[in-house]
XYZ file of C-alpha atoms in Angstrom:
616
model
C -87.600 8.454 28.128
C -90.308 6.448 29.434
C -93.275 8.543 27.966
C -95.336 5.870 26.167
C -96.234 6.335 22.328
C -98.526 3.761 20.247
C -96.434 0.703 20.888
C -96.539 0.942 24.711
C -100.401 1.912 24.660
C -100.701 -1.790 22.974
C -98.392 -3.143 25.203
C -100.253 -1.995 27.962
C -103.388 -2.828 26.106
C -102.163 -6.620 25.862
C -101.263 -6.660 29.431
C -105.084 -5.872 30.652
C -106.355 -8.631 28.431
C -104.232 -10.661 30.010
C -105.434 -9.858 33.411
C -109.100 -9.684 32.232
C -108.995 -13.655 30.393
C -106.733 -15.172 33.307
C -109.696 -15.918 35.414
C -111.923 -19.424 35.546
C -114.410 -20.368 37.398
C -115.038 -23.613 39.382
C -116.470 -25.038 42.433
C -114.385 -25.231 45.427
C -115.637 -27.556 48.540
C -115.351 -25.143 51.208
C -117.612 -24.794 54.110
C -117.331 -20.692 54.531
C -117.560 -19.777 50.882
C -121.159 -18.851 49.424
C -121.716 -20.654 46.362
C -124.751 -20.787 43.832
C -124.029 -22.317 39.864
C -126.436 -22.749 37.625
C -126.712 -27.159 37.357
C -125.589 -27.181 41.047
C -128.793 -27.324 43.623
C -129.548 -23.733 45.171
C -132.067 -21.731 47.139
C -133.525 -19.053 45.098
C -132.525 -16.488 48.155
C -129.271 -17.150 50.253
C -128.609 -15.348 53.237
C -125.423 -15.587 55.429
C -124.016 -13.529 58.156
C -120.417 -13.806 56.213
C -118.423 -15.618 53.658
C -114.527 -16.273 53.397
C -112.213 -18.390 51.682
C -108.529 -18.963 52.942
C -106.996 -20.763 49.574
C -107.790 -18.219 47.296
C -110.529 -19.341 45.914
C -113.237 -17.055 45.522
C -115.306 -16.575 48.748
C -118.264 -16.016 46.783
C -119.366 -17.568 43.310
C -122.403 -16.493 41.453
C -122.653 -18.071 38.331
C -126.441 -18.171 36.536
C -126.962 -19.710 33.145
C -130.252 -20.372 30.878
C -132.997 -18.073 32.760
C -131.970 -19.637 36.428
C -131.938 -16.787 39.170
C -130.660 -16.167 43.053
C -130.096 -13.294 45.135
C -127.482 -13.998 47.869
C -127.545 -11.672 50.914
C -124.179 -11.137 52.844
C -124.817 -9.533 55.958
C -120.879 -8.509 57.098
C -117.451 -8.952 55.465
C -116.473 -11.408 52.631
C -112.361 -11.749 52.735
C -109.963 -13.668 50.661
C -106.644 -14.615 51.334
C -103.501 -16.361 50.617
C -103.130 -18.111 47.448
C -103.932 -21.592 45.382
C -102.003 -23.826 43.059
C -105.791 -24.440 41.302
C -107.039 -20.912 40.722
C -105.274 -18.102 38.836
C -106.014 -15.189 40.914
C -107.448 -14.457 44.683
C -110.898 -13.160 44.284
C -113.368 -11.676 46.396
C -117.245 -11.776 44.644
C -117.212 -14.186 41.461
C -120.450 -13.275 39.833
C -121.490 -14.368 36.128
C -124.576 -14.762 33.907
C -125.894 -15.602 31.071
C -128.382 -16.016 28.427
C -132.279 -16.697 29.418
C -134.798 -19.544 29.123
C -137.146 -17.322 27.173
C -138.146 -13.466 27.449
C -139.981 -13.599 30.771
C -136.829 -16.018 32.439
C -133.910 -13.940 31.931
C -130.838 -15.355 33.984
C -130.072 -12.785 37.193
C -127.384 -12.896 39.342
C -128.599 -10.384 42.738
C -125.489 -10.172 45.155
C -125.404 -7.591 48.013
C -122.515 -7.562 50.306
C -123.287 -5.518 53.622
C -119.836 -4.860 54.733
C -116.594 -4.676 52.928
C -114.907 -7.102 50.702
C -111.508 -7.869 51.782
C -108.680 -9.743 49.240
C -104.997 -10.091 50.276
C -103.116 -12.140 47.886
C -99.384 -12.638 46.790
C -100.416 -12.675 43.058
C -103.060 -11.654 40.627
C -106.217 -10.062 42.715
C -109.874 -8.879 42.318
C -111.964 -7.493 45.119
C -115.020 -7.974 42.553
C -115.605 -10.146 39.212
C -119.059 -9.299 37.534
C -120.346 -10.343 34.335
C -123.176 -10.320 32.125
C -123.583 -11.918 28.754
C -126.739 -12.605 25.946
C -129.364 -10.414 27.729
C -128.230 -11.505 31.348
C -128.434 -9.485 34.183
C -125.524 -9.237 37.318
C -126.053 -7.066 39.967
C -123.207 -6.369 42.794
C -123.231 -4.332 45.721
C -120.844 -3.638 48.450
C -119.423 -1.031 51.193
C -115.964 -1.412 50.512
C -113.369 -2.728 48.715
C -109.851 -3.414 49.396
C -107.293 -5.264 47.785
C -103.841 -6.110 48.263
C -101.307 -8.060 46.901
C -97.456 -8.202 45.325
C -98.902 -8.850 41.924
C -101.932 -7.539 39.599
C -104.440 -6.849 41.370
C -108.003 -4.880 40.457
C -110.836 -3.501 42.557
C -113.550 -4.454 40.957
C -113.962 -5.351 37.460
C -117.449 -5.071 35.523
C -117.773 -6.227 31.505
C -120.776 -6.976 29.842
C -121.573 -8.360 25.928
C -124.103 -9.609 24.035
C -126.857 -6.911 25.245
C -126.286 -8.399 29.132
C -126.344 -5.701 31.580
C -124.101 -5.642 34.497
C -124.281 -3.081 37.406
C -121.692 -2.904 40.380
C -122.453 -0.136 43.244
C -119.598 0.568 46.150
C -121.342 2.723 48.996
C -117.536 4.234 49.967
C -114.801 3.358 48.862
C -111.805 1.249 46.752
C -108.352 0.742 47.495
C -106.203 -1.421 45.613
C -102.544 -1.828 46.471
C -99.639 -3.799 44.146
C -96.092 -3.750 46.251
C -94.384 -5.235 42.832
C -96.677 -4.762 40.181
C -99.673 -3.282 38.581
C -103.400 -1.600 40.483
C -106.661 -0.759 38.750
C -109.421 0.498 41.048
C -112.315 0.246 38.223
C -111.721 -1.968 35.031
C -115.281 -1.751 33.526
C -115.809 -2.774 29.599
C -118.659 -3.438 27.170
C -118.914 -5.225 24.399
C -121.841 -6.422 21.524
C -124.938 -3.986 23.284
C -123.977 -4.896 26.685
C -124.506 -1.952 28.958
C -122.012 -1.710 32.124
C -122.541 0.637 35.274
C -120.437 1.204 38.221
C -120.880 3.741 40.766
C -118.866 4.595 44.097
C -120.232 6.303 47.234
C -117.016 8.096 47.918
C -113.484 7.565 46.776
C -111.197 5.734 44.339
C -107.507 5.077 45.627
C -104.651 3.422 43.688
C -101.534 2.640 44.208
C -98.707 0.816 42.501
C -95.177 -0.442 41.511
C -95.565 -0.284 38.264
C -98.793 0.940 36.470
C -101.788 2.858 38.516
C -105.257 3.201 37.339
C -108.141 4.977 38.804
C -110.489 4.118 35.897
C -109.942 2.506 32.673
C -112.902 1.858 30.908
C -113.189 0.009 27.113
C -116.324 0.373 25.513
C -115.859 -1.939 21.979
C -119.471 -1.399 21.597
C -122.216 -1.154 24.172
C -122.434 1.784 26.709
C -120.067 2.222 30.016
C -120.728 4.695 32.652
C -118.737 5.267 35.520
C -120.154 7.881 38.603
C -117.825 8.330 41.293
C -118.920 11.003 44.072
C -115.966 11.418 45.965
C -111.904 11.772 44.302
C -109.983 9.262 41.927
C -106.354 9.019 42.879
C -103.646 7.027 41.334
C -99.660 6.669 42.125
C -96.945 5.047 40.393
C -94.279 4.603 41.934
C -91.706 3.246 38.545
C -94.170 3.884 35.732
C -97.276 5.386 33.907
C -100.000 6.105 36.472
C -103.656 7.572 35.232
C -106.948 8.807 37.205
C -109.182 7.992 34.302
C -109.070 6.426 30.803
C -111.877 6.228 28.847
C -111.324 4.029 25.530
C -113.686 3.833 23.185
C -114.305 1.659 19.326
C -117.505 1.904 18.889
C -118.921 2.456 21.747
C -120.321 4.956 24.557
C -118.075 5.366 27.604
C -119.018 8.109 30.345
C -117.233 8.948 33.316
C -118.612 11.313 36.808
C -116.470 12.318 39.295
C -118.016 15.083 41.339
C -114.374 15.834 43.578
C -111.134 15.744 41.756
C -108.339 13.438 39.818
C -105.202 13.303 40.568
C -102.192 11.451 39.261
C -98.512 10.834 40.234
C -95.613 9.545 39.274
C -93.085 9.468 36.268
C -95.418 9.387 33.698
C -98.536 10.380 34.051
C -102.151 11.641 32.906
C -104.800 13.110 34.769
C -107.670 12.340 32.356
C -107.376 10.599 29.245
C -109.899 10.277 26.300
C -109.532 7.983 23.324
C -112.017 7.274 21.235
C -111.611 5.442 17.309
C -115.440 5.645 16.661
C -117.520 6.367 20.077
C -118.860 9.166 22.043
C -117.023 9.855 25.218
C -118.053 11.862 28.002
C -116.456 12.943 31.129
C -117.719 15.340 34.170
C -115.078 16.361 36.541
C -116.884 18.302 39.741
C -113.230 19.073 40.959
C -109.795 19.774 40.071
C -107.292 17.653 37.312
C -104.404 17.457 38.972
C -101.252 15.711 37.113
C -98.174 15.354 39.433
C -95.719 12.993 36.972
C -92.369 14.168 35.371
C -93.859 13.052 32.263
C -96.990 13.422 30.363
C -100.063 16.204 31.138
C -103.064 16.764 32.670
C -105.173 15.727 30.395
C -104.881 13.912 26.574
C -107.515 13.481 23.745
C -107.250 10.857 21.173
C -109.032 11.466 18.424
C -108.994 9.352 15.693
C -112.430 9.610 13.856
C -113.572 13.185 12.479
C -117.115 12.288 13.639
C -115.889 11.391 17.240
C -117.383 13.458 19.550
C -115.904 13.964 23.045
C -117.790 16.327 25.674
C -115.484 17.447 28.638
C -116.552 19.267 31.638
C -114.444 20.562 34.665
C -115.502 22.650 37.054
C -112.124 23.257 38.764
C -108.565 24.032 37.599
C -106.800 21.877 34.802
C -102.940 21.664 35.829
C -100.289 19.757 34.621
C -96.670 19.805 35.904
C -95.851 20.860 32.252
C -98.437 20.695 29.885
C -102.079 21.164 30.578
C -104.836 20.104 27.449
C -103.293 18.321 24.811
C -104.277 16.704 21.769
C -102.689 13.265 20.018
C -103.588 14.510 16.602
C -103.632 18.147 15.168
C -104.567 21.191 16.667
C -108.285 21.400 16.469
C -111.027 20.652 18.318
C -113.597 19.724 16.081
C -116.561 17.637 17.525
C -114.256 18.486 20.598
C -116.295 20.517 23.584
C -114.113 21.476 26.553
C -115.468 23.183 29.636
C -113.194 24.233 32.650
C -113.017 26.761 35.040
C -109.341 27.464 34.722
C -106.063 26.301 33.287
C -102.642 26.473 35.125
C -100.233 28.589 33.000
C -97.851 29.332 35.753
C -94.675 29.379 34.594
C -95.373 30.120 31.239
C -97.187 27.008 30.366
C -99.511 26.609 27.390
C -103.648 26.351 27.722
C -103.580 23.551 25.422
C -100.788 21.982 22.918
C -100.728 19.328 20.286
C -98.547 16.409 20.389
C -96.661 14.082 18.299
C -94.145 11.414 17.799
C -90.902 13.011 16.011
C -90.107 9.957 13.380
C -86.145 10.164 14.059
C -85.855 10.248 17.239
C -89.002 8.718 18.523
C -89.481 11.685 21.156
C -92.858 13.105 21.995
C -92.890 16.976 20.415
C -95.493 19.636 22.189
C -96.391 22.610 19.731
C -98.797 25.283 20.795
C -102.757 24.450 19.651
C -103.537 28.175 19.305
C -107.189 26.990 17.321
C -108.119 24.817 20.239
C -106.983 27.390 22.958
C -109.575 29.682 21.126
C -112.609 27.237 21.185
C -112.357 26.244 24.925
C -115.413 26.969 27.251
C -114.809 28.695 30.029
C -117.170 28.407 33.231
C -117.814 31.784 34.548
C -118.689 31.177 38.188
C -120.615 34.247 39.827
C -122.451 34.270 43.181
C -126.322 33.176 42.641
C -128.011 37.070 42.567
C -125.920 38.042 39.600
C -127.388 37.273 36.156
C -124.563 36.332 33.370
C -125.371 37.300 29.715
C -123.348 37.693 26.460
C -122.606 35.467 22.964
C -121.429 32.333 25.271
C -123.485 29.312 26.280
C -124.957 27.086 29.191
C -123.812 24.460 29.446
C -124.758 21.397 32.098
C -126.421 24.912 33.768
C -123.208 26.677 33.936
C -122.511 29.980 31.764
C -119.353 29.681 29.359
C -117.709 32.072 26.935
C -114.589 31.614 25.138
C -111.009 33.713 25.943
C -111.167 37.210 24.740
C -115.421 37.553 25.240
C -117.127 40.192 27.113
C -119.374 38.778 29.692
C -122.104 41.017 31.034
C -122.665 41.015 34.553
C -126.251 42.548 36.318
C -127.693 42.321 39.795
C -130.844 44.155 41.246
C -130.249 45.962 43.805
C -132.412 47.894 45.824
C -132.680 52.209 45.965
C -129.700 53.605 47.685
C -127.489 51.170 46.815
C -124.910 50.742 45.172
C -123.031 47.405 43.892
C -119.344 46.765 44.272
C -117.838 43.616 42.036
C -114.876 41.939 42.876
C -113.386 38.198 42.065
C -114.136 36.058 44.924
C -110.518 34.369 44.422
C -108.633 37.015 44.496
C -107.845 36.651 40.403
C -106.226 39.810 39.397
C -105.692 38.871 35.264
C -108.494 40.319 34.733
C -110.744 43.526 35.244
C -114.381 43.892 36.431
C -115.966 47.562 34.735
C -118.500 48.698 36.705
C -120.947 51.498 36.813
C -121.894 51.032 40.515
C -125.775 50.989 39.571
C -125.606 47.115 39.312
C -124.337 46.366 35.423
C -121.071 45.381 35.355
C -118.903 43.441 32.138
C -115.349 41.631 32.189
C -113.794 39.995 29.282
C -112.700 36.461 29.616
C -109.081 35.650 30.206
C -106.983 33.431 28.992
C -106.707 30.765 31.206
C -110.311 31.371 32.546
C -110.224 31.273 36.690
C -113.281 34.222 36.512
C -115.718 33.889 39.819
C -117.339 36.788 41.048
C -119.177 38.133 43.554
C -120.927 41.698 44.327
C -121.152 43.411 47.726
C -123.920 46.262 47.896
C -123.281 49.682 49.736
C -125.578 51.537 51.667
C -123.246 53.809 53.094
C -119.697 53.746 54.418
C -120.672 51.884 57.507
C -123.085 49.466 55.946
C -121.772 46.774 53.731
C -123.011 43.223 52.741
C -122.764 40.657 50.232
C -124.953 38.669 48.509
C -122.864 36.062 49.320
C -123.828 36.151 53.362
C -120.593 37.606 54.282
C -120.331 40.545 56.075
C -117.195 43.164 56.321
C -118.212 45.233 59.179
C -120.084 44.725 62.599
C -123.778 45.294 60.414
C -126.156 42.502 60.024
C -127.028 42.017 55.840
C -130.197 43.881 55.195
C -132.748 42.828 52.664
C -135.888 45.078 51.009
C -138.861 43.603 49.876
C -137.252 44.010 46.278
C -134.181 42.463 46.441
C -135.047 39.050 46.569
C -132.197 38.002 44.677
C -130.231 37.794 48.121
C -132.803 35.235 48.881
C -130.730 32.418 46.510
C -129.156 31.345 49.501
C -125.872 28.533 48.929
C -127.862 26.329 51.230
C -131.043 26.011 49.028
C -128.498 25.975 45.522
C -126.284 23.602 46.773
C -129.403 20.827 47.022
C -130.055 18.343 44.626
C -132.890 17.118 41.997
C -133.837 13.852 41.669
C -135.729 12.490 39.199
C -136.328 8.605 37.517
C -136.476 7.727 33.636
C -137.883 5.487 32.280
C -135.306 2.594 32.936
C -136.052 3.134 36.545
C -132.273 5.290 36.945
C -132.001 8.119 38.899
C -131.229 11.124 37.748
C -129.585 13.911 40.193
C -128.481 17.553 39.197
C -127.424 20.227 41.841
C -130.321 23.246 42.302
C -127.136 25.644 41.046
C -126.431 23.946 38.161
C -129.835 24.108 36.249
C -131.050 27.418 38.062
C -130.036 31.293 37.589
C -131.762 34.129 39.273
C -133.116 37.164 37.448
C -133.681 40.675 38.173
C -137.447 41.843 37.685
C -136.640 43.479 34.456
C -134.981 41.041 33.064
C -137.783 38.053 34.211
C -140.426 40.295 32.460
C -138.603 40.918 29.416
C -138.821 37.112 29.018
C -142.066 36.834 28.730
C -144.580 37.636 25.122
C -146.288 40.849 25.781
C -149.390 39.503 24.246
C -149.761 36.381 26.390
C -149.362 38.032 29.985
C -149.976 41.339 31.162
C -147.268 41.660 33.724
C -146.565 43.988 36.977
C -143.942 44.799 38.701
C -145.342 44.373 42.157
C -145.821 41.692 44.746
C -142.844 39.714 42.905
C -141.290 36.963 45.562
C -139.096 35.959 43.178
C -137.607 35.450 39.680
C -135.105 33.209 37.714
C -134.308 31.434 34.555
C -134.081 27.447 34.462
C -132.409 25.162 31.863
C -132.573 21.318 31.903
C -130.148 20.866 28.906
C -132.088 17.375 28.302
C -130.675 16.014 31.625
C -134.384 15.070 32.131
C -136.025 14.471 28.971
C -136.478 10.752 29.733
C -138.014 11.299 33.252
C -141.046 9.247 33.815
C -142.936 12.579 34.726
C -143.540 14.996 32.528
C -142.139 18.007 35.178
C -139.395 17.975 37.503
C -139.632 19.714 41.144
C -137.103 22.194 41.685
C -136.832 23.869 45.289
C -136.278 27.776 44.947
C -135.538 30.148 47.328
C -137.819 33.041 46.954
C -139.599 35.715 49.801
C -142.386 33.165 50.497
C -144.334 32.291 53.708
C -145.285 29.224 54.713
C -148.994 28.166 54.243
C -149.496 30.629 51.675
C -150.020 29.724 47.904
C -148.150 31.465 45.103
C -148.913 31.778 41.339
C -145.725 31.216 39.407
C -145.934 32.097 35.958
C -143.580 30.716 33.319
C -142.652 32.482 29.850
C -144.302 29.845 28.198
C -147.456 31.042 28.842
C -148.277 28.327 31.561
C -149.014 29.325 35.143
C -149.277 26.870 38.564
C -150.317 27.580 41.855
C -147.864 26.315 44.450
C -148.402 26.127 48.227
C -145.633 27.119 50.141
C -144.655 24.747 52.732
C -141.474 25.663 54.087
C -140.452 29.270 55.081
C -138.366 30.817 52.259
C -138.586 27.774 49.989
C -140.977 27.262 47.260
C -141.202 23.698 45.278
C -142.273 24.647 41.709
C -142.956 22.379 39.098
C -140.787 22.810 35.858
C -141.571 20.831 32.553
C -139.499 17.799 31.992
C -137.871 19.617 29.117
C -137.527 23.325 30.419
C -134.511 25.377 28.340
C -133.994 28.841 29.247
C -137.640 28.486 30.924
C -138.075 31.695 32.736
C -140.402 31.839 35.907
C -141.932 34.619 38.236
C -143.612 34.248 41.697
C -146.263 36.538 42.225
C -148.152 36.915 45.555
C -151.952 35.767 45.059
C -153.429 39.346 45.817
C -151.700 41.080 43.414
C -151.087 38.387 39.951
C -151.117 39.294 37.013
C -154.294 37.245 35.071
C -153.260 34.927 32.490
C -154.548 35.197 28.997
């Protein structure tokens, strides 16, 4: 049985470290590599069309010490190839720094590579090398990055210690290949304050030989945070493959990856979280996918009864035999899962507990029936139905645990009536409906719940909130049913916002925003700060930030809502805070309405000027 326990994890463990201290740095005397080190003369900015090396040296080395600085420019490829008796690996981008001259000379090492970075090599690879160290800074950029090579090899490695910072961006993608031995795609660690950051325009691909990694992150102490926006794939082809591995001692380690993770081969994990004293967090916009004969979708470590470790995915969690499990015990304690569903097919478990048996060394599964209970499921619904019931938002997205009633409403306009169905066909559960718009399900176990409503004007006229339409009629809207106005377009866009550290942050319209019916808007608001009426409403909905924004620079956040607005005309949009703002419409059907910074369950209204309410 090749499933690994402790002893493998360490052996593993050992071989990384390995990999990570087997690289030097020094000088080579070649005309097409780009080279700036700190003692050897340089121009503060370099700019070349391309850079290559054909030994295996690298074929561009950064290396800035005591406050010096350079940004180097490459304008097309940088490729490395074939191999050298005086390095120890074939590397693409070497860049380093460290310490400053003083607190306004900080040593900075800018390198921005405008086309991809190429390494084929016979042994131990890197596409990229970055480091930062003592307050340093090392800043990498690239299209993308592909390695190859019959030994090690990793796409791009990031570490950071001693309160350096280092950030590495990919616009697409990274493939690394090993024929014989071990891939990584992203190796990123932190040690002593030092805060690492890599993020990838598209997709992660790995495969191997012998051990596949999408991501494995080790955050000793310091913060790591890992954003991917497309998939993270890794195949083994002889032994233990992983999408992502977050490892954490006393550190912060956070991984994004808004499409899904997928592992194969004989052992395998989709996602794994292990944490001895650190807060992990991982976001997974997809699926979890685990394809191996061996091991499960996804595995928490716990090790620390303070550990807390916040998982989030907002697709379907299925292993080939076991789904969530959990190294140690059967609780989830300063555990928080969110998914949308869990693959029991066959008559496999939600989530188990695993352990080593003592005599025989074999890995036993057991059923975690306390965990199973605490999960959060996502309740999807289409955007004009309002959720409500003893579960929680969270990142924006309802959740209730197996067994609760949810409470479904939409507002639908006279002569109508409203028909709820699951949008996936999911027939373990049942929707109870009175036709009139209210509606209630209770949770199953496994989750998979996303509905949607159609609304009924007669036998011959049927629509959906949804924009689909199931005869030859057109969808209809009344002035009052503005909740059909959510359209996917307008919820699928994003908001941007910058903290103080000068990062970005971006959250989907759908995930902080949920439409309300009039009734429900009102109710939200103190009867003795606004005298409300019912007419002239554009539209209505609840908002909750969740403190994704609390460190913005500005103090509100622009959110883009689709309401029955006209263009050049100003609304009032009152907020159940008591605060009001006028807002000029500048785009037909779209209204851009400032939101405080630190809005939570914030409900608004938008009231045509001719007929607001005044505000007291």
């Amino acid at each position: 049985m090749i499933r690994r326990n402790l002893c493998k994890t360490k052996k593993f463990t050992a071989i990384l470290v390995t990999v990570l201290l087997s690289n030097c740095i020094s000088v080579p005397a070649l005309a097409t590599n780009v080279i700036a080190v700190t003692g050897t003369q340089h121009e503060e900015s370099i700019e070349k069309e391309s850079a290559s090396s054909d030994d295996g040296s690298p074929a561009v080395i950064v290396s800035m010490r005591d406050g010096d600085k350079v940004t180097v420019d490459i304008k097309g490829d940088v490729e490395t190839s074939k191999d050298s008796d005086s390095w120890n690996s074939s590397i693409g981008v070497a860049t380093s720094s460290s310490g400053k001259k003083d607190d306004d000379n900080v040593s900075n090492a800018d390198v921005n590579i405008g086309g991809d970075v190429t390494v084929i090599s016979e042994d131990l690879a890197y596409g990229i090398d970055a480091s930062a160290e003592n307050e340093a800074v090392t800043e990498v950029s690239a299209k993308n990055i592909n390695v190859t090579s019959e030994g090690k090899d990793i796409g791009v490695k990031a570490g950071s210690s001693g309160n350096g910072s280092t950030v590495v961006e990919i616009e697409e993608d990274i493939k690394t290949t090993s024929y014989s031995d071990s891939a990584f795609g992203i190796v990123p660690s932190s040690d002593s304050g030092g805060v690492t950051a890599v993020t990838v325009g598209n997709d992660v691909e790995v495969k191997a030989r012998k051990t596949a990694e999408g991501v494995f992150a080790e955050a000793k102490s310091g913060t790591i945070n890992v954003e991917v926006s497309g998939s993270v794939s890794a195949e083994s082809e002889k032994d233990l493959a992983i999408g992502v591995f977050l490892y954490t001692e006393d550190g912060d380690a956070s991984a994004t990856v808004m499409g899904d993770v997928v592992s194969s081969g004989p052992d395998s994990d989709g996602v794994d979280l292990w944490s001895v004293n650190g807060d992990i967090k991982a976001y997974i916009d997809g699926n979890v996918v685990q394809n191996g004969q061996e091991g499960q979708a996804v595995l928490i470590n716990k090790k620390a009864d303070d550990t807390h470790i916040d998982l989030i995915v907002n697709g379907t969690v299925s292993g080939r035999d076991h789904n969530l499990v959990f190294q140690y015990g059967d609780s989830a304690e300063n555990i928080d899962i969110s998914v949308w569903k869990v693959d029991t097919s066959g008559g496999k478990a939600v989530a188990e507990s695993m352990k080593t048996n003592s005599e025989t060394g074999e890995l036993e599964y057991s059923c975690a029936e306390v965990a199973e209970k605490e999960i959060n499921y996502i309740i999807k619904a289409s955007p004009s139905i309002s959720l409500s019931g003893n579960g929680k938002y969270i990142s924006g997205m309802y959740t209730d645990n197996q067994d609760k009633t949810v409470y479904l409403k939409v507002d639908i306009p006279s002569g109508h009536r409203a028909e709820f169905y699951d949008v996936n066909g999911n027939s373990n559960y049942r929707i109870v409906s009175d036709g009139k718009g209210n509606a209630y399900l209770v949770v199953p176990r496994g989750g998979g719940v996303e509905v949607g409503v159609r609304l009924t004007k007669s036998a011959n006229d049927i629509s959906s909130d949804d924009g689909s339409d199931t005869s030859d009629n057109k969808k209809t809207s009344t002035s009052t049913d503005y909740g059909s106005a959510f359209s996917e377009e307008v919820m699928g866009l994003h908001i941007i916002s910058v903290n103080n550290k000068g990062e970005y942050r971006v959250q989907r319209v759908s995930d902080v925003l949920r439409p309300l019916d009039t009734l429900t808007a009102i109710n939200s608001f103190l009867s003795d700060a606004v005298t409300m009426r019912t007419e002239n409403i554009k539209g209505a909905g609840v908002v909750s930030f969740n403190g994704m924004f609390a460190d913005s620079v500005s103090e509100t956040v622009d959110v883009l809502v689709s309401a029955g607005v006209t263009a050049g005309e100003t609304y009032k949009v009152l907020f159940s805070d008591g605060t009001s703002v006028l807002v000029l419409c500048h785009t037909e059907g779209i209204l851009n309405i400032p939101f405080i910074k630190n809005a939570d369950g914030l409900t608004y209204i938008i009231y045509g000027q001719e007929l607001s309410p005044p505000v007291g």
